[in-house]
mmCIF file of C-alpha atoms in Angstrom:
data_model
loop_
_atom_site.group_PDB
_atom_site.id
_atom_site.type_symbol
_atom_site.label_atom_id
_atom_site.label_comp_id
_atom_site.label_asym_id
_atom_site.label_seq_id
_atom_site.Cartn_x
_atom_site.Cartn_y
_atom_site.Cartn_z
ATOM 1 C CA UNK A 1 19.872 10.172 6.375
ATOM 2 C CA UNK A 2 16.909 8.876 7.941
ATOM 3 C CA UNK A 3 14.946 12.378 6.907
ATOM 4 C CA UNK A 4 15.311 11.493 3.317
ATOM 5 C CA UNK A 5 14.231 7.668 3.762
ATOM 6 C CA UNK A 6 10.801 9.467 5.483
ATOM 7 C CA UNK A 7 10.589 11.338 2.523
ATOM 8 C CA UNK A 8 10.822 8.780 -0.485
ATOM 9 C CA UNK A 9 8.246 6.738 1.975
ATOM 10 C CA UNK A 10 6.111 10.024 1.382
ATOM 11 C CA UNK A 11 6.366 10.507 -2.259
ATOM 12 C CA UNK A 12 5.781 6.471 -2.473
ATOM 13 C CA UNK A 13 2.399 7.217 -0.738
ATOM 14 C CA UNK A 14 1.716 9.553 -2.580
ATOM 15 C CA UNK A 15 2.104 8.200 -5.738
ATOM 16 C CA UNK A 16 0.637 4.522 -4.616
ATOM 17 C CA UNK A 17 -2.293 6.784 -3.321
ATOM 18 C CA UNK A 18 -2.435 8.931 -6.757
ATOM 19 C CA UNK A 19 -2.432 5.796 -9.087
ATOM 20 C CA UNK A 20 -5.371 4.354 -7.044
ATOM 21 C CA UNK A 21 -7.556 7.330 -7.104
ATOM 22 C CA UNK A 22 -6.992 6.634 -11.329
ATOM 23 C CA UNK A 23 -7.953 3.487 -11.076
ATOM 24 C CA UNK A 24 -4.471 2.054 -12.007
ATOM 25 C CA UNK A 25 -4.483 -0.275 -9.272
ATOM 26 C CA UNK A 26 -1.475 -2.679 -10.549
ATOM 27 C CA UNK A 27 0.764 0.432 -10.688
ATOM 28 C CA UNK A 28 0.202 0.863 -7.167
ATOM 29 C CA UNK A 29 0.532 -3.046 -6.275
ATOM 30 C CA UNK A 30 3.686 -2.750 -8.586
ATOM 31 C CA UNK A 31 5.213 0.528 -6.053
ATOM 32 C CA UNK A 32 4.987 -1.676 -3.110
ATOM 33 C CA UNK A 33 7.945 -3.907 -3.784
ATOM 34 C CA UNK A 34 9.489 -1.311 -5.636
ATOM 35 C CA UNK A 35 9.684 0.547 -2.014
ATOM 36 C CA UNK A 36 11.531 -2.220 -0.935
ATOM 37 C CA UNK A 37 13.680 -3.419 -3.474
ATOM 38 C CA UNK A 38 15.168 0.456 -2.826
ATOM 39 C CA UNK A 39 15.626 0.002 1.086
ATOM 40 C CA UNK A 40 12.353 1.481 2.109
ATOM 41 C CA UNK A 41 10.012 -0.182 4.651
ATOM 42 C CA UNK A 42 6.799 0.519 4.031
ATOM 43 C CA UNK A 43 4.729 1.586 6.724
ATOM 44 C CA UNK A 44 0.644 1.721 7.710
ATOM 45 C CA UNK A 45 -0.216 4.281 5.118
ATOM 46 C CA UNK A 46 1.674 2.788 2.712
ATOM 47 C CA UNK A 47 -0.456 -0.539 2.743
ATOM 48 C CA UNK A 48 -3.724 1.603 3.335
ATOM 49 C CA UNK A 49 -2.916 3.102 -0.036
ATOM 50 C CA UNK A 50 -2.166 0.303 -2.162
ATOM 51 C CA UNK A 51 -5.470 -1.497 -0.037
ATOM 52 C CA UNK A 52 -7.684 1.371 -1.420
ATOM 53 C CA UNK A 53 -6.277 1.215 -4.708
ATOM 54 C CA UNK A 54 -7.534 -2.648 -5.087
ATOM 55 C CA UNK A 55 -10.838 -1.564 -3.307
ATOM 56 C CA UNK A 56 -11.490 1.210 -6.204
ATOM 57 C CA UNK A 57 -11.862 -1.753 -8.908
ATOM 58 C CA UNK A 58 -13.070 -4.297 -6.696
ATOM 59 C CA UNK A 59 -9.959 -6.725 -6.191
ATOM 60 C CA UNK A 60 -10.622 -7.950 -3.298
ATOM 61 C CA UNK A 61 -8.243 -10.688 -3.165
ATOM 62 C CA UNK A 62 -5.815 -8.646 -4.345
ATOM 63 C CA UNK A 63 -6.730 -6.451 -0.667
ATOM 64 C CA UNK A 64 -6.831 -9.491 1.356
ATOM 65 C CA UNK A 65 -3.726 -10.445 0.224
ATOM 66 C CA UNK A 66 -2.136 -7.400 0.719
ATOM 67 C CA UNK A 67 -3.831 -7.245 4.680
ATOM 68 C CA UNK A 68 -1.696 -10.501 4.781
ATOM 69 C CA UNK A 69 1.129 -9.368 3.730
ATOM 70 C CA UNK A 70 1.112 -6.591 5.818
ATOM 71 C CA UNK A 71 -0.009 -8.308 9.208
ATOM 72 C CA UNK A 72 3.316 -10.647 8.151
ATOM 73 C CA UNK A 73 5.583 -7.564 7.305
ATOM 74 C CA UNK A 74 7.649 -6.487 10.624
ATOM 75 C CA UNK A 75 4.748 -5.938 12.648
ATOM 76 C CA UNK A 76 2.608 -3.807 11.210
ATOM 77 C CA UNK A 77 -0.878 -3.319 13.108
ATOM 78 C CA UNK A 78 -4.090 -3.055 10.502
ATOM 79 C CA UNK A 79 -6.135 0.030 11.530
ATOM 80 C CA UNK A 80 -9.677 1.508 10.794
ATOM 81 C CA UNK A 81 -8.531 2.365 7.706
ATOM 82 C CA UNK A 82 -7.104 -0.832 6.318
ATOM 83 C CA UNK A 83 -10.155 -2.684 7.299
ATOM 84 C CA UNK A 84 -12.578 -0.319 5.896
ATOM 85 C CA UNK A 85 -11.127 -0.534 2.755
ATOM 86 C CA UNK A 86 -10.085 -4.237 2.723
ATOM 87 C CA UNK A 87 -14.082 -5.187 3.700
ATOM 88 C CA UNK A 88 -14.927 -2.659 1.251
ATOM 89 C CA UNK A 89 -13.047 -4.454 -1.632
#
């Protein structure tokens, strides 16, 4: 039920969020349509993760285009986080 689609959103965050704090910042751009291919909609946190994760090594276009894709993505509202770390990259 919905319950368990809140919970593979968690452990998606949590592993986007994992691989950027080891620097393996194309595993973590790689989750993100993973998450969807399975259903999932990724929400604020998920794109704050997977923003971080390109800010760690620099990408920044990699961020930007990510801030995009979010902004484009159902809605989703950038907040203090995601532009911290998207100016930041």
């Amino acid at each position: 039920g919905e319950r368990s689609i809140q919970l593979d959103v968690l452990a998606y965050n949590a592993t986007i969020n994992a691989c950027g704090k080891a620097r393996h910042w194309e595993q973590a751009l790689a989750l993100l349509p993973e998450l969807k291919e399975r259903g999932l909609v990724a929400d604020v946190v998920t794109f704050n993760a997977v923003i971080a994760a390109c800010q760690k090594v620099g990408a920044w276009e990699r961020a930007l285009a990510i801030l995009d894709e979010m902004r484009q993505s159902g809605g989703l509202s950038p907040d203090t986080v995601t532009c911290t770390s998207a100016i930041s990259a």
